[in-house]
XYZ file of C-alpha atoms in Angstrom:
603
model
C -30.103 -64.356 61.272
C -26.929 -63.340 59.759
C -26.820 -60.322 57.739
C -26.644 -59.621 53.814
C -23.331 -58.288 52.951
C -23.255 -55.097 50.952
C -23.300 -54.929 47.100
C -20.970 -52.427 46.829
C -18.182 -51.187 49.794
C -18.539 -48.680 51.983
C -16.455 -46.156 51.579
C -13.385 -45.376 54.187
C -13.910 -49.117 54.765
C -11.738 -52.532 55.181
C -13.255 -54.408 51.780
C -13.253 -58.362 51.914
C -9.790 -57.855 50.185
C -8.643 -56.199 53.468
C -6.587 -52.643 53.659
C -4.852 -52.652 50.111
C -6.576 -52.805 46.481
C -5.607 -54.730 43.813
C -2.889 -52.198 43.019
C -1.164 -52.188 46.060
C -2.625 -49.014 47.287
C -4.063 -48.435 51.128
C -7.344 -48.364 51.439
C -9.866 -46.681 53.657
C -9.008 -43.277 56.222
C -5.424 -43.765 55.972
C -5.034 -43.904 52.399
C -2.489 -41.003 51.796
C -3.965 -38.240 49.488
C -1.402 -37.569 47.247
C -1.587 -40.525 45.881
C -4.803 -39.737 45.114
C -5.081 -36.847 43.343
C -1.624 -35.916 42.960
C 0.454 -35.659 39.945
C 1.284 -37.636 36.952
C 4.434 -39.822 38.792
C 6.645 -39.200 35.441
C 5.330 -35.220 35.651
C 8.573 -33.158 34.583
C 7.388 -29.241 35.798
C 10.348 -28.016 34.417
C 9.858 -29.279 30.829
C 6.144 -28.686 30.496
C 7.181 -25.021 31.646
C 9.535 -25.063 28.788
C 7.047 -26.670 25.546
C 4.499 -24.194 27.507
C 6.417 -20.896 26.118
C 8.001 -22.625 23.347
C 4.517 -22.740 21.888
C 4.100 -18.796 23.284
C 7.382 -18.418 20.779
C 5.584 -19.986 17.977
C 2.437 -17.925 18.303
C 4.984 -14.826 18.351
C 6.090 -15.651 15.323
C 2.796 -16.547 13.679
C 1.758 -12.998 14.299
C 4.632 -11.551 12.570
C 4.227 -13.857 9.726
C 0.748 -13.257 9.805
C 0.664 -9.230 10.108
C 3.562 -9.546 7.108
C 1.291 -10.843 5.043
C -1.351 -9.458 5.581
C 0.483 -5.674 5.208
C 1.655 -7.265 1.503
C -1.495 -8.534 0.403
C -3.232 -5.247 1.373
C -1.157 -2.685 -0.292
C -0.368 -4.845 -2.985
C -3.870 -5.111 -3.788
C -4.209 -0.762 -3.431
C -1.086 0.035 -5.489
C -2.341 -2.653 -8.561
C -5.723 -1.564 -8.940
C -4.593 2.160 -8.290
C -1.890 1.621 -10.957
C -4.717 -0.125 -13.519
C -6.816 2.254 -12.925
C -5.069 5.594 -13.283
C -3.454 4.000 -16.811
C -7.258 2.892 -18.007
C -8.501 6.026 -17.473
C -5.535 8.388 -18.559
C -6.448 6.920 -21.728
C -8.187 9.218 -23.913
C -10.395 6.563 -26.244
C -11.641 4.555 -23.182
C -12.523 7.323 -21.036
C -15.091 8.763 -23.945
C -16.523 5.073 -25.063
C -16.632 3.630 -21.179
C -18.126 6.960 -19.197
C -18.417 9.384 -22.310
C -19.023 13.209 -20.426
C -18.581 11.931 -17.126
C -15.496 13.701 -16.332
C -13.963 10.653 -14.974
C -10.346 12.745 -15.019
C -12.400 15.196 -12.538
C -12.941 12.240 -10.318
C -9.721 10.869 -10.339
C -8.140 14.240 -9.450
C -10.831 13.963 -6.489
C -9.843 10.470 -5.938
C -6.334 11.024 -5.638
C -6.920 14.637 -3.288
C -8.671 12.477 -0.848
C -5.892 10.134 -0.932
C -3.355 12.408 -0.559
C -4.905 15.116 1.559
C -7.002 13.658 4.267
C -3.642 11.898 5.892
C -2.557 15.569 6.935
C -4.905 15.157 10.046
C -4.245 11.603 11.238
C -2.485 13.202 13.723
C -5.844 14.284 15.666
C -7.423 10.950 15.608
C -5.433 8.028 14.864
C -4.212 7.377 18.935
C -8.119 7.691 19.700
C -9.115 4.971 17.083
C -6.287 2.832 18.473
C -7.322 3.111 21.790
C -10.860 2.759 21.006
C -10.362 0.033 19.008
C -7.255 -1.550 20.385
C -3.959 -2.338 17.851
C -5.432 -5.733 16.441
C -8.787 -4.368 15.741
C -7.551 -0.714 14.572
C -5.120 -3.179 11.900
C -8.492 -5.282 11.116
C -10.833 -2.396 10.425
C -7.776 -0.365 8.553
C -7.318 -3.626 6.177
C -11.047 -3.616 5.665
C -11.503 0.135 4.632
C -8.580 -1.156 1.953
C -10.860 -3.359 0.805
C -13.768 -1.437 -0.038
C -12.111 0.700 -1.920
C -11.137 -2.051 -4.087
C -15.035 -3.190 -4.061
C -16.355 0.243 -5.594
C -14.599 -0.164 -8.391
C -16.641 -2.350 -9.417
C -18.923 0.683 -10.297
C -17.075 3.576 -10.977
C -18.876 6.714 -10.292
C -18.470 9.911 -8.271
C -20.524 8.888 -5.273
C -18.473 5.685 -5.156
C -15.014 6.624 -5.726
C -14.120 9.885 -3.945
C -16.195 9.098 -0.663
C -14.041 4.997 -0.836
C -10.865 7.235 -1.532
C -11.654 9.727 1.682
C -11.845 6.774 3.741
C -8.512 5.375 2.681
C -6.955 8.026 3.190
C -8.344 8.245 6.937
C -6.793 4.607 7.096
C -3.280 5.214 5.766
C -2.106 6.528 9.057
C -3.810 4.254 11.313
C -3.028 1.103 9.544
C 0.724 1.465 9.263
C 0.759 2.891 13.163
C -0.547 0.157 14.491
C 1.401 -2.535 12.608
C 4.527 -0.665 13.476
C 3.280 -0.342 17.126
C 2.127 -4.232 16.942
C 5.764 -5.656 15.721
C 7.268 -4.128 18.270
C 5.037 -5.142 20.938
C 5.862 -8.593 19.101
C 9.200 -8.231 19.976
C 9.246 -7.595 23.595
C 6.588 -10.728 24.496
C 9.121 -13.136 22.261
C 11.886 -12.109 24.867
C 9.253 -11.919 27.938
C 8.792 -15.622 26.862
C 12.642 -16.648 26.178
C 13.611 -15.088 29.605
C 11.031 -16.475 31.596
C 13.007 -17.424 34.297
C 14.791 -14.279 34.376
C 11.392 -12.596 34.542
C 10.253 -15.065 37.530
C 12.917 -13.893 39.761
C 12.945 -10.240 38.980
C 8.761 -10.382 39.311
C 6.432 -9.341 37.552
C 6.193 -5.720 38.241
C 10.047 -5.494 37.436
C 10.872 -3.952 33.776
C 13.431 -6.004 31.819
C 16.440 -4.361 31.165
C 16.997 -1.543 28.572
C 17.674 -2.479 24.767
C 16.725 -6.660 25.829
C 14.285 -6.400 23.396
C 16.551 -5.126 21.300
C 17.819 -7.699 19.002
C 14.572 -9.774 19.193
C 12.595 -6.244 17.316
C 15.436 -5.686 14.509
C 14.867 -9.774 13.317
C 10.763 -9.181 13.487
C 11.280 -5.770 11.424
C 13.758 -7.392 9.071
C 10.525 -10.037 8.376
C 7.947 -7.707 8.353
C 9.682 -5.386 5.967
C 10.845 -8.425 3.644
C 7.295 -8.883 3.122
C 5.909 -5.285 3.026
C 8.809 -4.389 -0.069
C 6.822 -7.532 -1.921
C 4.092 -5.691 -2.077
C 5.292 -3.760 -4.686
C 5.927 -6.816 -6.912
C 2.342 -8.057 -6.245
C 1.209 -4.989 -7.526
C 2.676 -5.744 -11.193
C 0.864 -8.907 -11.804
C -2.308 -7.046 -13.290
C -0.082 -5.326 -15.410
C 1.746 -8.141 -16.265
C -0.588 -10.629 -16.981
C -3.370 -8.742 -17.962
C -3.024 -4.814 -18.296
C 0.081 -5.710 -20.748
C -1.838 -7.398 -23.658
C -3.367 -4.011 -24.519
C -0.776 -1.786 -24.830
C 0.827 0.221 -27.107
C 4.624 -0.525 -27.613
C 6.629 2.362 -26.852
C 6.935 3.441 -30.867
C 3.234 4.696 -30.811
C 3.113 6.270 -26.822
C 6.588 7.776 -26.457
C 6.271 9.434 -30.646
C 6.196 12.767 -29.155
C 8.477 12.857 -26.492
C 11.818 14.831 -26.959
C 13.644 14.112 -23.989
C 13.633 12.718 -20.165
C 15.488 12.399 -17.498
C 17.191 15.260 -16.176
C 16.967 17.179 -19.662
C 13.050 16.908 -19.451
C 10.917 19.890 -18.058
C 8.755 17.663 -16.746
C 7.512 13.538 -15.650
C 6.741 12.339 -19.469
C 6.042 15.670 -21.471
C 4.361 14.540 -25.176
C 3.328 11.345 -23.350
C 0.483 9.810 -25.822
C -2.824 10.061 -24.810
C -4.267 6.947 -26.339
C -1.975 4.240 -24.693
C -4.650 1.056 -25.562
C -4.158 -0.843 -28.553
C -7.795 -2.020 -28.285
C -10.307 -1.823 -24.965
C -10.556 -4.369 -22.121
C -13.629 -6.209 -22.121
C -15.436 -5.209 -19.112
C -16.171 -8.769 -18.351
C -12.352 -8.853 -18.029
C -12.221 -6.139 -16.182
C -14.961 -7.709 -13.599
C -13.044 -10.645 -13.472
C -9.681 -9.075 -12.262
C -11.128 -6.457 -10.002
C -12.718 -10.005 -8.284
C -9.251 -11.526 -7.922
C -7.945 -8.568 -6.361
C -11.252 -8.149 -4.135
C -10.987 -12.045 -3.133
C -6.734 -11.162 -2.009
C -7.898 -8.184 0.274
C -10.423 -10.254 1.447
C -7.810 -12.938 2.197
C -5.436 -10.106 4.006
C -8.738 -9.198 6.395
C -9.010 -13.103 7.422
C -5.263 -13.368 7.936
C -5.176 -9.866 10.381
C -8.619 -11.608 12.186
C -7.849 -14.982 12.707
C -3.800 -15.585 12.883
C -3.000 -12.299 14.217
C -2.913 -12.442 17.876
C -3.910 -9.477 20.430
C -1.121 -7.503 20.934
C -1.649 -7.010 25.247
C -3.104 -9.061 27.792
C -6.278 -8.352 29.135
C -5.103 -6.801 32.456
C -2.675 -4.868 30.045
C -5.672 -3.614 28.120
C -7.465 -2.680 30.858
C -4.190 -0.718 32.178
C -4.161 1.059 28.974
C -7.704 2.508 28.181
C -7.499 3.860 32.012
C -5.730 6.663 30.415
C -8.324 9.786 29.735
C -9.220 10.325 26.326
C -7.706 13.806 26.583
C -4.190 12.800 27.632
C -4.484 9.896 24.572
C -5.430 12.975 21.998
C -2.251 15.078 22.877
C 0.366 12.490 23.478
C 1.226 13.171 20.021
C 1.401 16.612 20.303
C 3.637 16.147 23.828
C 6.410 13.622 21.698
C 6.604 16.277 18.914
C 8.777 17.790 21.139
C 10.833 15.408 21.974
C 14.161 16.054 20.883
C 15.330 12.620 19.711
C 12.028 12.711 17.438
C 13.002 16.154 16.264
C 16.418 14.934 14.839
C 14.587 12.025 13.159
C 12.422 14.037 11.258
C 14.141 14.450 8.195
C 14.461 10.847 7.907
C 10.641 10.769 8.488
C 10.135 13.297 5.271
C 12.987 11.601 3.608
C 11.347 8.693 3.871
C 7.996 9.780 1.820
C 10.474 11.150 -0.691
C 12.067 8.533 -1.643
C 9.281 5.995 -2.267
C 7.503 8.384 -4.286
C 10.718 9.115 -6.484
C 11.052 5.282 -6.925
C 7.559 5.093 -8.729
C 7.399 8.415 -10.483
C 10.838 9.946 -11.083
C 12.632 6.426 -11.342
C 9.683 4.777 -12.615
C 8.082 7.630 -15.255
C 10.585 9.958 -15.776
C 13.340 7.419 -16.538
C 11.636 4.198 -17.170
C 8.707 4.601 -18.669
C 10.127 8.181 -20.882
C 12.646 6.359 -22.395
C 11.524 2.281 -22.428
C 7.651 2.787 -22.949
C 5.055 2.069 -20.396
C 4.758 -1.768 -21.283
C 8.098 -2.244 -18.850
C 7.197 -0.017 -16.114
C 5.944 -3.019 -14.367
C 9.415 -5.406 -15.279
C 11.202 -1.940 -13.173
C 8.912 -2.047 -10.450
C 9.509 -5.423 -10.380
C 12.721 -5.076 -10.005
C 12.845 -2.618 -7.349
C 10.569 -4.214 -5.147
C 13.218 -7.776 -5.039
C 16.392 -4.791 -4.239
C 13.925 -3.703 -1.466
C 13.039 -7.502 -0.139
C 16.313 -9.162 -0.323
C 17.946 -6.100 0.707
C 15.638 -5.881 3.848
C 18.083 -8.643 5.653
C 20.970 -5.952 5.440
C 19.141 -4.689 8.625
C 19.874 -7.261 10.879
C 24.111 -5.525 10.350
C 22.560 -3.521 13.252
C 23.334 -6.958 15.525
C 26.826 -6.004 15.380
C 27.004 -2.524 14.600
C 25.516 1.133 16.078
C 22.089 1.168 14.941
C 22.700 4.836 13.048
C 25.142 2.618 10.495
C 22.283 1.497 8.636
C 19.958 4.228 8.536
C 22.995 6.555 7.385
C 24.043 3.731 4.648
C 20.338 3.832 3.520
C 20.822 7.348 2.708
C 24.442 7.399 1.357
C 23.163 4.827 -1.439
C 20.447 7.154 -2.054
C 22.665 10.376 -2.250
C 25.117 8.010 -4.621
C 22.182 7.290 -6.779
C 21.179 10.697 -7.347
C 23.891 12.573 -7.912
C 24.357 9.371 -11.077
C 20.871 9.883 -12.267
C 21.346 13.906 -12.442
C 23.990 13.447 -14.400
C 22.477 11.078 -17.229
C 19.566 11.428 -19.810
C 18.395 8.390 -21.533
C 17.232 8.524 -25.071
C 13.276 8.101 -26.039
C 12.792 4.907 -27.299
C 16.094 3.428 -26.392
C 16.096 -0.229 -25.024
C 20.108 -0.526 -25.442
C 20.566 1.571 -21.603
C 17.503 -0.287 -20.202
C 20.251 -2.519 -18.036
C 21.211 0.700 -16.193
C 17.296 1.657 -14.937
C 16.954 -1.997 -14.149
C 20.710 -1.318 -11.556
C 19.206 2.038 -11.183
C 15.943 0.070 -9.758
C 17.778 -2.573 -7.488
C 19.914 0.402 -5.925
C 17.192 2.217 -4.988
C 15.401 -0.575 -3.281
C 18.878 -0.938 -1.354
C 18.439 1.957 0.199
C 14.773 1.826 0.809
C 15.211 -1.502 3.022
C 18.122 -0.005 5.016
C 16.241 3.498 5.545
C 12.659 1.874 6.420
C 14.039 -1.008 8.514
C 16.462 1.363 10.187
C 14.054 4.059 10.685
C 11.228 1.801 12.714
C 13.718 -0.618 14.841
C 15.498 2.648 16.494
C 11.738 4.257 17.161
C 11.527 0.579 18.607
C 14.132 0.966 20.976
C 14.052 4.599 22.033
C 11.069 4.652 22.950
C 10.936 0.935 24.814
C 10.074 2.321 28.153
C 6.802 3.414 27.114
C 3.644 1.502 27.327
C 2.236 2.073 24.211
C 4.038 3.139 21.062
C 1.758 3.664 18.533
C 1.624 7.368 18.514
C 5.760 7.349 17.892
C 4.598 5.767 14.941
C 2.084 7.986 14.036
C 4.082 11.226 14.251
C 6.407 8.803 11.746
C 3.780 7.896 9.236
C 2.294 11.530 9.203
C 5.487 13.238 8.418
C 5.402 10.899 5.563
C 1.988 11.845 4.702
C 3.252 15.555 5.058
C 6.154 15.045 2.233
C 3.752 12.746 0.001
C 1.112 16.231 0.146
C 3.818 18.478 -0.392
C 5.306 16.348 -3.492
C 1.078 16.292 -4.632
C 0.158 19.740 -3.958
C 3.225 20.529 -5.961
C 2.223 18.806 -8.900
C -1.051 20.006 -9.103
C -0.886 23.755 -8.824
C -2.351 25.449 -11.861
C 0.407 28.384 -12.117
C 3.320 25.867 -13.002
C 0.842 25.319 -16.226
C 0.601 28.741 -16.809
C 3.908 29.882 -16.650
C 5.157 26.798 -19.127
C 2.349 28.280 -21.731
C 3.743 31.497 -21.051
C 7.279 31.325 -21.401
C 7.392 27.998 -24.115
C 5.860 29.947 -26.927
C 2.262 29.374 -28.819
C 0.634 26.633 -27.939
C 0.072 23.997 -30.993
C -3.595 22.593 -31.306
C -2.767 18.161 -31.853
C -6.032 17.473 -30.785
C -6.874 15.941 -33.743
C -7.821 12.998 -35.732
C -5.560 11.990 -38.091
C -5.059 8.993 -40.587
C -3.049 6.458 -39.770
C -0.753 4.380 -43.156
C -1.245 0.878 -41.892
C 2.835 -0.679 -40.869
C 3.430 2.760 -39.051
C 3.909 3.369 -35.070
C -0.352 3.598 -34.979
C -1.016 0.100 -36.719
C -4.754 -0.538 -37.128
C -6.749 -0.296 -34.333
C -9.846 -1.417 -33.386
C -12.305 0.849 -31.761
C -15.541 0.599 -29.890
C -17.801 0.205 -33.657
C -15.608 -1.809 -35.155
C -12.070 -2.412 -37.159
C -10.826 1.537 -38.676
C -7.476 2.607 -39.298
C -8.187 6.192 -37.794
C -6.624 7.103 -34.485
C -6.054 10.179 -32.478
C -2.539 9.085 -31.786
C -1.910 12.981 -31.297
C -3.838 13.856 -28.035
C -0.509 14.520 -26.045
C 0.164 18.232 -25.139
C 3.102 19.516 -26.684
C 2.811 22.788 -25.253
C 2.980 21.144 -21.684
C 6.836 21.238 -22.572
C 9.714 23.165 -23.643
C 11.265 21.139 -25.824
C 11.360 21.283 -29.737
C 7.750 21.069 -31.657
C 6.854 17.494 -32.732
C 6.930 16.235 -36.412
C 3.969 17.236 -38.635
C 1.484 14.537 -38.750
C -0.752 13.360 -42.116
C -3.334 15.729 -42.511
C -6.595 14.504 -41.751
C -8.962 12.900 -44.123
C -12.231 14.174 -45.263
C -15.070 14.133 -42.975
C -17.460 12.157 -45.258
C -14.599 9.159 -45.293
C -14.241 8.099 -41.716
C -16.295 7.607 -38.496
C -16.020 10.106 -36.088
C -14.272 8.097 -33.306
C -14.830 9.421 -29.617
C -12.053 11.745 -28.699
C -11.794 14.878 -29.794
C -13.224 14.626 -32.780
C -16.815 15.314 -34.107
C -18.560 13.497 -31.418
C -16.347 15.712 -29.148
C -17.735 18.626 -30.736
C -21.399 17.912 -30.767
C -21.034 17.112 -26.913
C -19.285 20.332 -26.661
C -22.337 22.051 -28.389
C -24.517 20.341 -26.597
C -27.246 23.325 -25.796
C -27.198 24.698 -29.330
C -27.781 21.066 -30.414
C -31.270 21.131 -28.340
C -31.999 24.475 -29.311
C -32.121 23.165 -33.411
C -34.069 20.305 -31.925
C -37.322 22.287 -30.565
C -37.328 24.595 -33.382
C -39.333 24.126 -35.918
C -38.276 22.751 -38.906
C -35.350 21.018 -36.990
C -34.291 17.689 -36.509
C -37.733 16.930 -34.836
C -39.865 18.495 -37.981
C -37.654 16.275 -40.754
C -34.907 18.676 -41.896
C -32.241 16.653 -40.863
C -29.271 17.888 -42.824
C -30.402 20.578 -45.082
C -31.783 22.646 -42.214
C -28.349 23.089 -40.735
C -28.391 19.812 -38.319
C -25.147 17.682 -38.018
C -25.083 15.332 -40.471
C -23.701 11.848 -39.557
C -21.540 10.304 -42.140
């Protein structure tokens, strides 16, 4: 009986077709296994080694891009709505319709205190958060802590703003630490992946030689800086396309200012205190505190999902073996350090300088002499000097990398020594040309000395493992000069020495009656069209200067509204207790007197 073949072959087997398939290939136990499961016959290792960490490259340079961006967007976002904010409520009519006895300028004194005072002790626990959280995440959870303290402005109270304003000042530090610490750890995987065969031979264990990294970190600082000095443009477009429309034109907010600049005794002495033509809606409001809210928002998914972790795992793992002890005084060890100890009057420099950009530059030049309406044009301005400027840095590819950081400084000094020398008029706009130069100058130097400043922390300190705590010590001495500039601004004996030695001080705190065609025009307030403004609630006796023109004098009490200000409805809230004293006695307002028993009347 002769047997059934197989359906199928057995494997290891002669088929019917005998020892070769149809492609030519040996069948059964001698069948060679490479040909098997071996390569792809057109495989190139070399080339897929090379696409491999070209695409590493790429993602390099996403990060950068990404962390850029992110960095403008964020404090972009914090400088507008801080800038809004401060000029909504400096002015004297909203603050009394919007939040009446509040004492919203309480809370923004609070506000800015936490800003500007809770930095002085980043240097105790921003390495710990970093190594808790790690660079990417510190950067993520910094960005986020920006962005609620854009959200609470949505309602603007004491529990909302102050605690939002504590916790952004906890974040400063951190924030700009780790993205200085992250573009330089940027920096030296880019060249890890260019040299890969260089790093191949050597092994891995073997450090790559000093300064590699070198020109690869002065290119990624260059961009991220670029980017960062945007920020500072970003910040205008509230102003610009919102903020703007309400405004007084410089006729009406600069009437009693004498003098500025450098013949000033002060940042905008006789500044008006009603700078609003008429009040924002607060659907208005709503709608650009969501734009900005919906851009930080934007700058937390940009930090989460293009930003790349800044180690490897096994690095990671490498790192948080160090003892939280040794992480919490490797500050306090580089403080030391003697190349640190030279750079720290760049460091203070450094908070200096911004902070003259936007308030001496900005206020006591710009805004003294060309009205607050083009403060954001000058800002504007400065912040393109600063961007396109930012490329000057890569000059350290062919010269010493101290050429410059000095240069930075030089334009600075340059700048200065111009400005002390030159007054601008009040209400001048044939010199505005010069504070726009002024402006562009200034960012100059700002790109040279902030570009400068982080590629050489870069590159000194290459050999360590982690630098995020050279960049702290950097960012906290310019926290240090940005508390020294604030608590210099705000100590109460400068006030009383100016009211000592300027003479008596003159009561404007009035109303007084506007002609309509004059600097005042008709306004509008919160009940309605009147032609009645406190256009006098700056402080002349803040200043030194000459006393201000006599106003009008004010009209009768029984022929206007008393607006909120200082006026009537000022003084009932001042006289608030004997107000509820007349209203439980009898024979009050309660018992029908009204007037005639001695009760306020209202007109």
């Amino acid at each position: 009986m002769e047997a059934v073949p197989p359906l199928y072959r057995v494997a290891g087997t002669a088929g019917p077709q005998g020892d070769e398939d149809r492609l030519g290939v040996p069948d059964g136990p001698g069948a060679p296994l490479d040909e098997l499961v071996g390569a792809y016959p057109n495989y190139n290792e070399e080339e897929e080694e090379r696409r491999y960490y070209r695409r590493k490259r790429l993602g390099v340079l996403k990060n950068v891009l990404a962390a850029s961006a992110g960095g403008m967007l964020t404090y972009g976002v914090y400088l507008g709505l801080l800038q809004m904010q401060l000029i909504l409520h400096y002015d004297e009519t909203y603050r009394e319709v919007k939040y009446g006895n509040m004492g919203l300028p309480d809370i923004d004194s609070k506000m800015l205190m936490g800003i500007n005072v809770t930095p002085i002790a980043a240097l105790l626990y921003t390495p710990v958060l970093i190594r808790f959280f790690g660079t990417k995440w510190m950067m993520f959870l910094a960005v986020g802590i920006y962005a609620l303290f854009v959200s609470t402005n949505y309602w603007e109270r004491y529990y909302t703003l102050v605690p939002s304003a504590v916790a952004l000042g906890m974040a400063i530090v951190p924030l700009w630490a780790s993205m200085g610490n992250y573009i330089t750890r940027m920096a030296q995987k880019y060249y890890e992946y260019s040299h890969y065969k260089e790093r191949d031979e050597q092994g891995p264990q073997q450090r790559p030689p000093r300064g590699s990294h070198a020109p690869y970190l002065l290119v990624f600082q260059t961009i991220f800086y670029s980017f960062f000095h945007l920020s500072f443009a970003c910040a205008q477009l509230p102003m610009i396309y919102f903020l703007n429309h309400y405004l007084y034109d410089l006729n009406h907010t600069l009437y009693n200012v004498q003098s500025c600049g450098t013949d000033s005794q002060g940042i905008l002495m006789g500044f008006n205190k009603t700078v609003l033509r008429t009040l924002p809606r607060s659907g208005n409001l709503i709608v650009v505190e969501s734009v900005l809210m919906a851009v930080a928002f934007l700058a937390m998914l940009l930090v989460l999902g293009l930003c790349g972790a800044a180690y490897r795992p096994t690095e990671e793992i490498d790192l948080r073996s160090v003892g939280w002890g040794n992480i919490f005084q490797l500050p306090f060890k580089h403080v030391r350090d003697f190349r640190l100890r030279h750079l720290v009057p760049f460091f203070i420099y450094s908070g200096f300088e911004v902070l003259f950009a936007c308030t001496g530059l900005g206020l006591g030049y710009g805004v003294c002499s060309v009205g607050l309406e083009r403060l954001a044009y000058l800002l504007v301005a400065y912040s393109l000097g600063a961007s396109a400027s930012s490329v000057l840095g890569l000059l350290g590819l062919w010269l010493p990398r101290q050429v410059p950081l000095v240069a930075g400084a030089g334009v600075h000094l340059l700048l200065t020594l111009g400005l002390f020398f030159w007054a601008p008029a009040p209400r001048v706009l044939q010199h505005i040309w010069i504070l726009y130069v002024a402006a562009v100058l200034w960012g100059v130097g700002s790109a040279l000395n902030k570009t400068g400043l982080s590629t050489l922390l870069g590159i000194l300190y290459e050999d360590k493992e982690r630098q995020d705590f050279i960049f702290t010590i950097y960012h906290w001495w310019q926290a240090v000069a940005i508390f020294v500039v604030y608590l210099g601004s705000s100590l109460p004996m400068k006030r009383r020495s100016c009211a000592g030695t300027c003479g008596p001080r003159v009561d404007l705190s009035r109303e007084v009656s506007v002609p309509t065609g004059q600097a005042g025009g008709a306004a509008v307030d919160s009940g309605g069209g009147h032609r009645l403004l406190p256009v006098d609630g700056a402080e002349a006796a803040a200043g030194c200067g000459p006393a201000p023109a006599p106003h009008p004098a004010a009209a009768a009490q029984g022929a206007r509204l008393p607006l909120p200000g200082r006026g009537e409805l000022g003084r009932e809230r001042r006289g608030g207790r004997a107000w509820r004293r007349q209203w439980r006695r009898p024979g009050g307002l309660r018992g029908g007197g009204g007037a005639a028993h001695g009760a306020p009347a209202w007109p």
